[in-house]
mmCIF file of C-alpha atoms in Angstrom:
data_model
loop_
_atom_site.group_PDB
_atom_site.id
_atom_site.type_symbol
_atom_site.label_atom_id
_atom_site.label_comp_id
_atom_site.label_asym_id
_atom_site.label_seq_id
_atom_site.Cartn_x
_atom_site.Cartn_y
_atom_site.Cartn_z
ATOM 1 C CA UNK A 533 0.042 0.116 -0.119
ATOM 2 C CA UNK A 534 2.900 2.335 1.097
ATOM 3 C CA UNK A 535 4.632 1.477 -2.441
ATOM 4 C CA UNK A 536 1.411 2.090 -4.243
ATOM 5 C CA UNK A 537 0.806 5.431 -2.573
ATOM 6 C CA UNK A 538 4.336 6.852 -3.201
ATOM 7 C CA UNK A 539 4.083 5.630 -6.914
ATOM 8 C CA UNK A 540 0.822 7.191 -7.198
ATOM 9 C CA UNK A 541 2.404 10.475 -5.692
ATOM 10 C CA UNK A 542 5.205 10.413 -8.017
ATOM 11 C CA UNK A 543 3.142 10.474 -11.020
ATOM 12 C CA UNK A 544 0.828 12.968 -9.750
ATOM 13 C CA UNK A 545 3.930 15.442 -9.409
ATOM 14 C CA UNK A 546 5.443 14.499 -12.435
ATOM 15 C CA UNK A 547 2.088 15.464 -14.306
ATOM 16 C CA UNK A 548 1.643 18.648 -12.142
ATOM 17 C CA UNK A 549 5.267 19.818 -12.889
ATOM 18 C CA UNK A 550 5.199 18.954 -16.601
ATOM 19 C CA UNK A 551 2.120 21.390 -16.945
ATOM 20 C CA UNK A 552 4.084 23.961 -15.103
ATOM 21 C CA UNK A 553 7.167 23.261 -17.317
ATOM 22 C CA UNK A 554 5.096 23.736 -20.483
ATOM 23 C CA UNK A 555 3.538 26.947 -18.980
ATOM 24 C CA UNK A 556 7.100 28.370 -18.413
ATOM 25 C CA UNK A 557 8.161 27.301 -21.726
ATOM 26 C CA UNK A 558 5.337 29.131 -23.496
ATOM 27 C CA UNK A 559 6.051 32.297 -21.469
ATOM 28 C CA UNK A 560 9.759 32.254 -22.219
ATOM 29 C CA UNK A 561 9.223 31.816 -25.766
ATOM 30 C CA UNK A 562 6.545 34.810 -25.823
ATOM 31 C CA UNK A 563 9.034 36.837 -24.042
ATOM 32 C CA UNK A 564 11.860 36.029 -26.453
ATOM 33 C CA UNK A 565 9.930 36.844 -29.514
ATOM 34 C CA UNK A 566 8.444 40.086 -28.334
ATOM 35 C CA UNK A 567 12.206 41.244 -27.054
ATOM 36 C CA UNK A 568 14.054 40.087 -30.445
ATOM 37 C CA UNK A 569 11.402 40.014 -32.970
ATOM 38 C CA UNK A 570 12.827 41.708 -36.004
ATOM 39 C CA UNK A 571 9.241 42.196 -37.933
ATOM 40 C CA UNK A 572 8.504 45.652 -36.011
ATOM 41 C CA UNK A 573 6.308 44.314 -33.209
ATOM 42 C CA UNK A 574 9.302 45.140 -30.780
ATOM 43 C CA UNK A 575 9.227 48.676 -31.499
ATOM 44 C CA UNK A 576 5.478 49.015 -30.733
ATOM 45 C CA UNK A 577 6.278 47.485 -27.371
ATOM 46 C CA UNK A 578 9.148 49.352 -26.612
ATOM 47 C CA UNK A 579 7.485 52.764 -27.218
ATOM 48 C CA UNK A 580 5.319 52.073 -24.238
ATOM 49 C CA UNK A 581 7.663 51.802 -20.916
ATOM 50 C CA UNK A 582 4.881 49.634 -19.088
ATOM 51 C CA UNK A 583 4.582 46.993 -21.868
ATOM 52 C CA UNK A 584 8.364 46.886 -22.335
ATOM 53 C CA UNK A 585 8.821 46.241 -18.557
ATOM 54 C CA UNK A 586 6.143 43.811 -18.723
ATOM 55 C CA UNK A 587 7.790 41.631 -21.480
ATOM 56 C CA UNK A 588 10.731 41.172 -19.381
ATOM 57 C CA UNK A 589 8.578 40.363 -16.202
ATOM 58 C CA UNK A 590 7.139 37.698 -18.742
ATOM 59 C CA UNK A 591 10.632 36.582 -19.559
ATOM 60 C CA UNK A 592 11.514 36.178 -15.958
ATOM 61 C CA UNK A 593 8.592 34.453 -15.114
ATOM 62 C CA UNK A 594 8.933 32.006 -17.850
ATOM 63 C CA UNK A 595 12.333 30.960 -17.042
ATOM 64 C CA UNK A 596 11.554 30.483 -13.241
ATOM 65 C CA UNK A 597 8.352 28.445 -14.013
ATOM 66 C CA UNK A 598 10.442 26.425 -16.782
ATOM 67 C CA UNK A 599 13.374 25.762 -14.225
ATOM 68 C CA UNK A 600 10.895 24.996 -11.631
ATOM 69 C CA UNK A 601 9.081 22.495 -13.764
ATOM 70 C CA UNK A 602 12.126 21.038 -15.132
ATOM 71 C CA UNK A 603 13.542 20.149 -11.621
ATOM 72 C CA UNK A 604 10.156 18.702 -10.368
ATOM 73 C CA UNK A 605 9.435 16.487 -13.367
ATOM 74 C CA UNK A 606 13.111 15.015 -13.260
ATOM 75 C CA UNK A 607 13.110 14.811 -9.239
ATOM 76 C CA UNK A 608 9.693 12.842 -9.404
ATOM 77 C CA UNK A 609 10.483 10.390 -12.299
ATOM 78 C CA UNK A 610 13.877 9.617 -11.425
ATOM 79 C CA UNK A 611 13.306 9.252 -7.811
ATOM 80 C CA UNK A 612 16.257 11.753 -7.519
ATOM 81 C CA UNK A 613 16.433 13.203 -3.840
ATOM 82 C CA UNK A 614 19.115 15.739 -4.874
ATOM 83 C CA UNK A 615 16.381 17.312 -7.487
ATOM 84 C CA UNK A 616 13.660 16.989 -5.220
ATOM 85 C CA UNK A 617 15.403 18.770 -2.453
ATOM 86 C CA UNK A 618 16.577 21.656 -5.038
ATOM 87 C CA UNK A 619 12.695 21.800 -6.057
ATOM 88 C CA UNK A 620 11.451 22.114 -2.535
ATOM 89 C CA UNK A 621 14.106 24.885 -1.707
ATOM 90 C CA UNK A 622 13.243 26.847 -5.012
ATOM 91 C CA UNK A 623 9.665 26.736 -4.644
ATOM 92 C CA UNK A 624 10.190 27.529 -0.850
ATOM 93 C CA UNK A 625 12.082 30.710 -1.861
ATOM 94 C CA UNK A 626 9.169 31.709 -4.054
ATOM 95 C CA UNK A 627 6.621 30.911 -1.742
ATOM 96 C CA UNK A 628 8.353 32.988 0.958
ATOM 97 C CA UNK A 629 9.245 36.042 -1.456
ATOM 98 C CA UNK A 630 5.454 36.005 -2.643
ATOM 99 C CA UNK A 631 4.292 35.977 0.913
ATOM 100 C CA UNK A 632 6.744 38.857 1.898
ATOM 101 C CA UNK A 633 5.401 40.733 -0.911
ATOM 102 C CA UNK A 634 1.711 40.540 0.167
ATOM 103 C CA UNK A 635 2.754 41.545 3.753
ATOM 104 C CA UNK A 636 4.369 44.293 2.323
ATOM 105 C CA UNK A 637 1.879 45.502 0.114
ATOM 106 C CA UNK A 638 -0.821 45.222 3.272
ATOM 107 C CA UNK A 639 1.541 47.283 5.438
ATOM 108 C CA UNK A 640 2.194 50.010 2.882
ATOM 109 C CA UNK A 641 -1.301 50.049 1.461
ATOM 110 C CA UNK A 642 -1.795 53.412 3.061
ATOM 111 C CA UNK A 643 0.799 54.848 0.559
ATOM 112 C CA UNK A 644 -1.134 54.154 -2.467
ATOM 113 C CA UNK A 645 -3.845 57.018 -1.917
ATOM 114 C CA UNK A 646 -4.806 59.707 -4.038
ATOM 115 C CA UNK A 647 -3.145 62.276 -1.900
ATOM 116 C CA UNK A 648 0.196 60.177 -2.139
ATOM 117 C CA UNK A 649 0.207 60.252 -5.564
ATOM 118 C CA UNK A 650 -0.931 63.833 -6.086
ATOM 119 C CA UNK A 651 2.015 64.988 -3.673
ATOM 120 C CA UNK A 652 4.423 62.868 -5.829
ATOM 121 C CA UNK A 653 3.135 64.157 -9.243
ATOM 122 C CA UNK A 654 3.634 67.801 -8.028
ATOM 123 C CA UNK A 655 7.189 67.192 -6.860
ATOM 124 C CA UNK A 656 8.754 65.387 -9.498
ATOM 125 C CA UNK A 657 6.674 65.793 -12.657
ATOM 126 C CA UNK A 658 8.760 67.640 -15.341
ATOM 127 C CA UNK A 659 5.590 67.795 -18.199
ATOM 128 C CA UNK A 660 7.281 66.706 -21.878
ATOM 129 C CA UNK A 661 11.088 65.856 -20.544
ATOM 130 C CA UNK A 662 10.931 62.229 -21.932
ATOM 131 C CA UNK A 663 14.455 61.965 -20.576
ATOM 132 C CA UNK A 664 13.092 61.771 -17.014
ATOM 133 C CA UNK A 665 11.773 58.380 -16.191
ATOM 134 C CA UNK A 666 9.110 59.627 -13.768
ATOM 135 C CA UNK A 667 7.804 61.987 -16.236
ATOM 136 C CA UNK A 668 7.841 59.714 -19.160
ATOM 137 C CA UNK A 669 6.180 57.125 -17.240
ATOM 138 C CA UNK A 670 3.444 59.414 -16.054
ATOM 139 C CA UNK A 671 2.733 60.562 -19.745
ATOM 140 C CA UNK A 672 2.679 57.157 -21.044
ATOM 141 C CA UNK A 673 -0.192 56.253 -18.230
ATOM 142 C CA UNK A 674 -2.201 59.636 -18.959
ATOM 143 C CA UNK A 675 -1.948 58.936 -22.848
ATOM 144 C CA UNK A 676 -2.712 55.085 -22.526
ATOM 145 C CA UNK A 677 -5.859 55.619 -20.198
ATOM 146 C CA UNK A 678 -7.009 59.198 -21.663
ATOM 147 C CA UNK A 679 -6.927 60.704 -18.190
ATOM 148 C CA UNK A 680 -4.872 63.785 -16.832
ATOM 149 C CA UNK A 681 -3.266 64.111 -13.457
ATOM 150 C CA UNK A 682 -4.262 62.198 -10.623
ATOM 151 C CA UNK A 683 -7.651 64.196 -9.915
ATOM 152 C CA UNK A 684 -7.446 65.998 -12.979
ATOM 153 C CA UNK A 685 -5.981 68.859 -14.966
ATOM 154 C CA UNK A 686 -5.730 71.189 -11.693
ATOM 155 C CA UNK A 687 -2.910 68.786 -10.450
ATOM 156 C CA UNK A 688 -0.487 70.694 -12.823
ATOM 157 C CA UNK A 689 -1.105 74.252 -11.766
ATOM 158 C CA UNK A 690 1.866 73.905 -9.284
ATOM 159 C CA UNK A 691 4.044 72.230 -11.829
ATOM 160 C CA UNK A 692 6.397 74.605 -13.385
ATOM 161 C CA UNK A 693 5.964 75.316 -17.003
ATOM 162 C CA UNK A 694 8.597 74.999 -19.814
ATOM 163 C CA UNK A 695 10.335 77.943 -20.563
ATOM 164 C CA UNK A 696 10.352 77.389 -24.362
ATOM 165 C CA UNK A 697 6.701 76.555 -24.514
ATOM 166 C CA UNK A 698 4.588 79.531 -25.679
ATOM 167 C CA UNK A 699 1.292 77.670 -25.727
ATOM 168 C CA UNK A 700 1.397 75.285 -22.664
ATOM 169 C CA UNK A 701 -0.076 76.988 -19.386
ATOM 170 C CA UNK A 702 -1.263 74.453 -17.101
ATOM 171 C CA UNK A 703 -2.352 71.253 -19.117
ATOM 172 C CA UNK A 704 0.344 69.101 -20.490
ATOM 173 C CA UNK A 705 0.389 67.701 -24.055
ATOM 174 C CA UNK A 706 -0.150 64.114 -22.724
ATOM 175 C CA UNK A 707 -3.670 65.401 -21.106
ATOM 176 C CA UNK A 708 -4.712 66.240 -24.745
ATOM 177 C CA UNK A 709 -7.459 64.173 -26.716
ATOM 178 C CA UNK A 710 -5.976 62.007 -29.449
ATOM 179 C CA UNK A 711 -7.509 60.155 -32.519
ATOM 180 C CA UNK A 712 -5.799 57.109 -31.062
ATOM 181 C CA UNK A 713 -4.692 56.612 -27.217
ATOM 182 C CA UNK A 714 -1.109 56.053 -27.827
ATOM 183 C CA UNK A 715 2.016 58.050 -28.174
ATOM 184 C CA UNK A 716 1.727 57.842 -32.094
ATOM 185 C CA UNK A 717 -1.911 59.031 -32.118
ATOM 186 C CA UNK A 718 -2.570 62.420 -33.647
ATOM 187 C CA UNK A 719 -3.631 65.106 -31.080
ATOM 188 C CA UNK A 720 -7.210 66.298 -32.240
ATOM 189 C CA UNK A 721 -6.284 70.032 -31.633
ATOM 190 C CA UNK A 722 -3.057 70.530 -30.066
ATOM 191 C CA UNK A 723 -3.235 74.558 -29.730
ATOM 192 C CA UNK A 724 -6.802 74.500 -28.357
ATOM 193 C CA UNK A 725 -5.930 71.848 -25.939
ATOM 194 C CA UNK A 726 -2.779 73.558 -24.613
ATOM 195 C CA UNK A 727 -4.238 77.024 -24.388
ATOM 196 C CA UNK A 728 -7.230 75.357 -21.873
ATOM 197 C CA UNK A 729 -10.179 74.582 -24.348
ATOM 198 C CA UNK A 730 -11.751 72.139 -22.208
ATOM 199 C CA UNK A 731 -13.575 69.796 -24.683
ATOM 200 C CA UNK A 732 -10.245 68.948 -26.511
ATOM 201 C CA UNK A 733 -8.688 67.801 -23.075
ATOM 202 C CA UNK A 734 -9.075 64.687 -21.096
ATOM 203 C CA UNK A 735 -10.362 66.123 -17.882
ATOM 204 C CA UNK A 736 -10.770 63.030 -15.542
ATOM 205 C CA UNK A 737 -8.293 61.997 -13.076
ATOM 206 C CA UNK A 738 -6.179 58.923 -13.669
ATOM 207 C CA UNK A 739 -6.694 57.701 -9.850
ATOM 208 C CA UNK A 740 -10.583 57.346 -10.784
ATOM 209 C CA UNK A 741 -9.854 55.831 -14.283
ATOM 210 C CA UNK A 742 -7.436 53.435 -13.111
ATOM 211 C CA UNK A 743 -9.072 52.191 -10.208
ATOM 212 C CA UNK A 744 -12.143 51.586 -12.412
ATOM 213 C CA UNK A 745 -10.271 49.852 -14.870
ATOM 214 C CA UNK A 746 -8.716 47.528 -12.440
ATOM 215 C CA UNK A 747 -11.605 47.115 -9.874
ATOM 216 C CA UNK A 748 -13.353 44.066 -11.260
ATOM 217 C CA UNK A 749 -10.010 42.169 -11.224
ATOM 218 C CA UNK A 750 -8.939 42.911 -7.729
ATOM 219 C CA UNK A 751 -10.927 40.035 -6.105
ATOM 220 C CA UNK A 752 -10.079 37.582 -9.023
ATOM 221 C CA UNK A 753 -6.009 38.603 -8.359
ATOM 222 C CA UNK A 754 -6.691 37.992 -4.586
ATOM 223 C CA UNK A 755 -8.195 34.551 -5.265
ATOM 224 C CA UNK A 756 -5.632 33.635 -8.011
ATOM 225 C CA UNK A 757 -2.644 34.754 -5.396
ATOM 226 C CA UNK A 758 -4.317 32.535 -2.790
ATOM 227 C CA UNK A 759 -4.724 29.518 -4.941
ATOM 228 C CA UNK A 760 -1.017 29.760 -6.141
ATOM 229 C CA UNK A 761 0.384 30.072 -2.586
ATOM 230 C CA UNK A 762 -2.065 26.978 -1.789
ATOM 231 C CA UNK A 763 -0.710 25.056 -4.920
ATOM 232 C CA UNK A 764 2.928 26.020 -3.991
ATOM 233 C CA UNK A 765 2.314 24.682 -0.514
ATOM 234 C CA UNK A 766 0.966 21.399 -1.421
ATOM 235 C CA UNK A 767 3.957 20.922 -3.996
ATOM 236 C CA UNK A 768 6.399 21.481 -1.171
ATOM 237 C CA UNK A 769 4.473 18.847 1.048
ATOM 238 C CA UNK A 770 4.417 16.549 -1.792
ATOM 239 C CA UNK A 771 8.044 16.882 -2.632
ATOM 240 C CA UNK A 772 9.174 16.561 1.053
ATOM 241 C CA UNK A 773 6.715 13.315 1.138
ATOM 242 C CA UNK A 774 8.394 11.762 -1.980
ATOM 243 C CA UNK A 775 11.972 12.865 -0.686
ATOM 244 C CA UNK A 776 11.471 10.879 2.618
ATOM 245 C CA UNK A 777 9.692 8.023 0.999
ATOM 246 C CA UNK A 778 12.400 7.208 -1.528
ATOM 247 C CA UNK A 779 14.791 4.794 -0.011
#
């Protein structure tokens, strides 16, 4: 009975890790293709810092899952105690990192307030200075989500104007309405927008727009995170039981 139970656990662990291996290989392949693709898709992604960062995150996650699945499969099917121990330690580190991130997110959740983002925007935003990472990221967010500032265009009243701009008064160019919501999209009426004509501006604040956009996914993300942590916990238990059962 003990041998049958051990054999069943071994093949279940192999099957479970084989799917992890395949998922990691797919993510790794897509991440590499996005970064090195010569057909022009790379330029589309590179134009948006958020998408470009996401491609590298996908690449890192794919590599991690690929290695994790490989260790689990080989350790289970070959009944190799060394590989099983590596698998256990690797997944334990991931589990602790995710748990630490969740705890830190809970502790510092008060920093993600409307007031915090408004203060940071007024302090660090340099309008159309694309060499500044903070300003460039904010401009990309405002263009992508068709919004302006944290609360609205009034957030930029305290932001210094550019000395070489004869049109821009309060509202930065990233807040102007575009035919297509991307950096390549043509501004509907740049002059009217920068001189304060409201119907050519995006008036809604980014905090509300982004919160509404992601509100439906918050509970799904929370449930998914709990599910992933539970799967990792069971994977560690299976790995340790198999490790102890191998003679």
